[in-house]
Short mmCIF file of C-alpha atoms in Angstrom, two decimals:
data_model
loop_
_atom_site.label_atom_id
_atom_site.label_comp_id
_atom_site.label_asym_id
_atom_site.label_seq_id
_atom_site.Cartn_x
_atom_site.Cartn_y
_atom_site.Cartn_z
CA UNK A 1319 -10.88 -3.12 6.44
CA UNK A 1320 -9.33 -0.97 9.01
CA UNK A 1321 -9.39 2.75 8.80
CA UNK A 1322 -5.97 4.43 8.67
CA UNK A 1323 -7.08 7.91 7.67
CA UNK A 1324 -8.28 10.57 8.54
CA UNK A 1325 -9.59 13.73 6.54
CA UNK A 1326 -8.86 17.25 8.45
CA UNK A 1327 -10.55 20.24 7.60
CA UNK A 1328 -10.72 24.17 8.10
CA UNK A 1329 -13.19 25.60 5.41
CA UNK A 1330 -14.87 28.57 5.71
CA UNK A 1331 -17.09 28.84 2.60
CA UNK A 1332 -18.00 25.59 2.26
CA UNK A 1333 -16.10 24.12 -0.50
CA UNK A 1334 -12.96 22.44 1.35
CA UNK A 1335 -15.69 20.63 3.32
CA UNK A 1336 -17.25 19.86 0.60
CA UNK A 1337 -13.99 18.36 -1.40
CA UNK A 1338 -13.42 16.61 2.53
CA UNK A 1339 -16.41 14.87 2.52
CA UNK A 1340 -16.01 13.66 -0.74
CA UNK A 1341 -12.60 12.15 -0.21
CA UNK A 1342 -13.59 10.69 2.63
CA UNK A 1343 -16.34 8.90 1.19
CA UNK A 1344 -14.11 7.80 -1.69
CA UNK A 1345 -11.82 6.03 0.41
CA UNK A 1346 -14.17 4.92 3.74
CA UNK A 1347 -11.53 7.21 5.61
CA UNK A 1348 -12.81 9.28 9.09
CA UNK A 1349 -13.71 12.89 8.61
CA UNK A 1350 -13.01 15.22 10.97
CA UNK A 1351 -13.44 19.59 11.33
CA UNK A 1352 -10.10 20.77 12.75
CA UNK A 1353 -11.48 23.22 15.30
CA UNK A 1354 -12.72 19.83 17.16
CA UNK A 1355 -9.61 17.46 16.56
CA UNK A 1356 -6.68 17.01 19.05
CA UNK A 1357 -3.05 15.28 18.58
CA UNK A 1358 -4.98 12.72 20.43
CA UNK A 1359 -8.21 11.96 18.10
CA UNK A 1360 -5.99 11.71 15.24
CA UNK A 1361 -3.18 9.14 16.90
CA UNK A 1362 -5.28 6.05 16.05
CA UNK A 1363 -4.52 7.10 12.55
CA UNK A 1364 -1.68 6.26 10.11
CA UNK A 1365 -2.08 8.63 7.80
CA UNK A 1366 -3.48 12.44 8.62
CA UNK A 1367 -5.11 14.58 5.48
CA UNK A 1368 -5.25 18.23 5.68
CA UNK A 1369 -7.36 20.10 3.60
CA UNK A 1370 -7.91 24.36 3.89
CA UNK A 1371 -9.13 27.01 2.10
CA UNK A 1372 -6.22 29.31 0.76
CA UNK A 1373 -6.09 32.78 2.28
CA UNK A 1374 -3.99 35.61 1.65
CA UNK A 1375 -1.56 33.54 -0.05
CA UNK A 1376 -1.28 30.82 3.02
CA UNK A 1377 -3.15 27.78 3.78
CA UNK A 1378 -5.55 28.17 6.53
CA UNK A 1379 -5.25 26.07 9.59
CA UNK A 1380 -2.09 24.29 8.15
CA UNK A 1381 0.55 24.42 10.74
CA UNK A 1382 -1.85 24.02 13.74
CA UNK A 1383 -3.29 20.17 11.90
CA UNK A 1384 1.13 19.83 10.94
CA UNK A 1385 1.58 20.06 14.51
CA UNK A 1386 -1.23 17.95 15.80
CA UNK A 1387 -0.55 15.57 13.19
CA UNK A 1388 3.20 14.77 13.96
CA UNK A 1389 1.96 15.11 17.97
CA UNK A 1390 -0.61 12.24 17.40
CA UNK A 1391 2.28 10.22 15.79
CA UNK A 1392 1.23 9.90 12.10
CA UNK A 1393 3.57 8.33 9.49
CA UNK A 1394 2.08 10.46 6.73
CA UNK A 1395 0.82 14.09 6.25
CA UNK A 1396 -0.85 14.73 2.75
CA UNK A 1397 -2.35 18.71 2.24
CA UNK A 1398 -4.50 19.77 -0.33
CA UNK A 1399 -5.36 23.69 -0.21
CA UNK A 1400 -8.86 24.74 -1.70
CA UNK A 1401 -8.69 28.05 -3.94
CA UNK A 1402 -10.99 30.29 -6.03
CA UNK A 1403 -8.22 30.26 -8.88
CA UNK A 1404 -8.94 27.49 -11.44
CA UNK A 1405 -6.24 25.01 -11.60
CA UNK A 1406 -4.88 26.53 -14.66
CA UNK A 1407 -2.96 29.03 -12.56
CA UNK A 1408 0.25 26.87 -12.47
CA UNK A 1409 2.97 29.40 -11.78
CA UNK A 1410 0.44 30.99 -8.96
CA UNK A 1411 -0.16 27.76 -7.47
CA UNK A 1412 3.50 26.48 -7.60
CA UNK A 1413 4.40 30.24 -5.86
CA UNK A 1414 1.90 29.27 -3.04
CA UNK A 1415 3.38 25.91 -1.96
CA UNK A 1416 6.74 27.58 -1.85
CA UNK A 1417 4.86 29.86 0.31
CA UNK A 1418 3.48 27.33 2.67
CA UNK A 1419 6.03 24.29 2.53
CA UNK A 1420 9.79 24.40 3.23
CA UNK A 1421 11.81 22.59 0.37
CA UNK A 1422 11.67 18.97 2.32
CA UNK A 1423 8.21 19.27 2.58
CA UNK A 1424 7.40 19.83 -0.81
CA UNK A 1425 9.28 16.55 -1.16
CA UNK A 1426 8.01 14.39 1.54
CA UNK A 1427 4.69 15.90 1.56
CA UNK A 1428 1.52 14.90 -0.90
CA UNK A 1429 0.37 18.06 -1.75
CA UNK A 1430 -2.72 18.80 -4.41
CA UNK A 1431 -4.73 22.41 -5.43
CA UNK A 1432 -8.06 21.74 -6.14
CA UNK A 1433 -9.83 24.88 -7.24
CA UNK A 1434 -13.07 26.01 -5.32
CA UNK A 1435 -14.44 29.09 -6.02
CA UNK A 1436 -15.95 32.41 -4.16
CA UNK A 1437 -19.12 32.72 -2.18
CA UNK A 1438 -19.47 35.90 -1.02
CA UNK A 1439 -22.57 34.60 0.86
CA UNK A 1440 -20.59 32.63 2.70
CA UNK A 1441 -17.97 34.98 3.95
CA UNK A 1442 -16.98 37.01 6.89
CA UNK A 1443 -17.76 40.58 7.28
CA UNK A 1444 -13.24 41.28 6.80
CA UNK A 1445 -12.83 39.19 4.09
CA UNK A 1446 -16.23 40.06 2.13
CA UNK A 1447 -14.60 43.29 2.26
CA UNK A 1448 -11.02 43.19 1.38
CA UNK A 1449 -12.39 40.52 -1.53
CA UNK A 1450 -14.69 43.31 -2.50
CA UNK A 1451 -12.02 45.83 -2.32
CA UNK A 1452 -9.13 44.04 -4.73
CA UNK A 1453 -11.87 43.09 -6.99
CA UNK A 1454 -12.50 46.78 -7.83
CA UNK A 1455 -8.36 47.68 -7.70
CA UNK A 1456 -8.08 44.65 -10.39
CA UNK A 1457 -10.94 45.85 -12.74
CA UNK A 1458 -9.30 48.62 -13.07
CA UNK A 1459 -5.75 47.26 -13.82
CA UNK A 1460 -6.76 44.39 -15.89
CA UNK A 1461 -7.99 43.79 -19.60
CA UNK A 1462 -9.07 40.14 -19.05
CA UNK A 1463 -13.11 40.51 -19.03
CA UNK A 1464 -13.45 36.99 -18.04
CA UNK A 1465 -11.29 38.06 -14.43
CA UNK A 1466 -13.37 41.24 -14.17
CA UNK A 1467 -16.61 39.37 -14.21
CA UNK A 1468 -15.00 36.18 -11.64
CA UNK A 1469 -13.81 37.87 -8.98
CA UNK A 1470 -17.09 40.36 -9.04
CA UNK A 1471 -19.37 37.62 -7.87
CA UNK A 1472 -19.62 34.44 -6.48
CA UNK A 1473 -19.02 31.08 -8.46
CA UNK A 1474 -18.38 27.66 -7.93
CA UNK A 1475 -15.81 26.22 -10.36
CA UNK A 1476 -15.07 22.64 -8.20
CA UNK A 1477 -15.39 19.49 -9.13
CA UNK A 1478 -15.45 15.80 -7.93
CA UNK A 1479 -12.68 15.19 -10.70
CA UNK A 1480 -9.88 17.05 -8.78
CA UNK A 1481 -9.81 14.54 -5.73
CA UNK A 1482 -8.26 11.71 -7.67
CA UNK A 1483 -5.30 12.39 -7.51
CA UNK A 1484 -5.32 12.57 -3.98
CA UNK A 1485 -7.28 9.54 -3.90
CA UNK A 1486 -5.15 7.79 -5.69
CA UNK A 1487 -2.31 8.07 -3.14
CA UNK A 1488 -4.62 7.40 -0.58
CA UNK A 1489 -5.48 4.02 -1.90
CA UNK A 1490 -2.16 3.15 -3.12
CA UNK A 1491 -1.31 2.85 0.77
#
């Protein structure tokens, strides 16, 4: 069978590679870290997936693999943006894509939230910091214990169950 996807990444922490690597493995499609891909290394294929960490409220790496996608010619662009909120988080997560997509994207455009979680092991020196930082400005202002205690530490609250979806439109093509 030929290959007509690719899976694009930018994580930082560890778990948008992780949710890469398991959607490429789920559908035999190429996997490939964005800091080493070109318009040119993704024109062989059809379909281009984009998958980064959410940051500040924007999707990390997202226009630069847009770009380089639409140079290399691709007929689709799917995104899926990695998060430490849990999936629950509707409203938050439909704010974010109006963020991050312009209303014709948000139509044309697969786009899926799988949640990730926080490793402050994991993270830079800046955003260890300001993560540390909000964390003690939101203990303060909220009641919800279970918050408090997230955002405090690291977690992981992924799961292989929240790349179906995406898979699913994947093999549908």
């Amino acid at each position: 069978m030929e290959n007509k996807a690719v899976i694009v990444y930018k994580s930082c922490t560890g778990f948008t590679k992780k949710y890469a690597e398991l959607i490429a493995k789920e559908t035999g499609s190429a996997l490939e870290e964005l800091q080493k891909a070109s318009a040119e290394s993704l024109s062989p294929y059809q379909t281009v997936v984009f998958g980064g960490r959410l940051h500040a409220g924007h999707i990390d790496g997202w226009q630069r693999a847009k770009a380089m996608a639409q140079k290399g010619g691709a007929r689709q662009i799917i995104l899926f943006a990695v998060g430490a909120m849990p999936n629950t988080a509707e409203g938050t997560i439909a704010e974010m894509w109006k963020n991050n997509l312009s209303a014709e994207e948000m139509e044309h455009i697969p786009h899926f939230y799988m949640q990730g979680g926080l490793s402050y092991e994991r993270m830079g020196f800046l955003d260890k910091a300001m993560m540390k930082a909000a964390a003690a400005v939101m203990s303060r202002r909220s009641d919800d214990e279970v918050f408090k205690k997230m955002i405090s530490q690291s977690y992981d609250i992924s799961s292989e169950e929240f790349i179906r979806p995406l898979v699913g439109v994947l093999k549908s093509d």
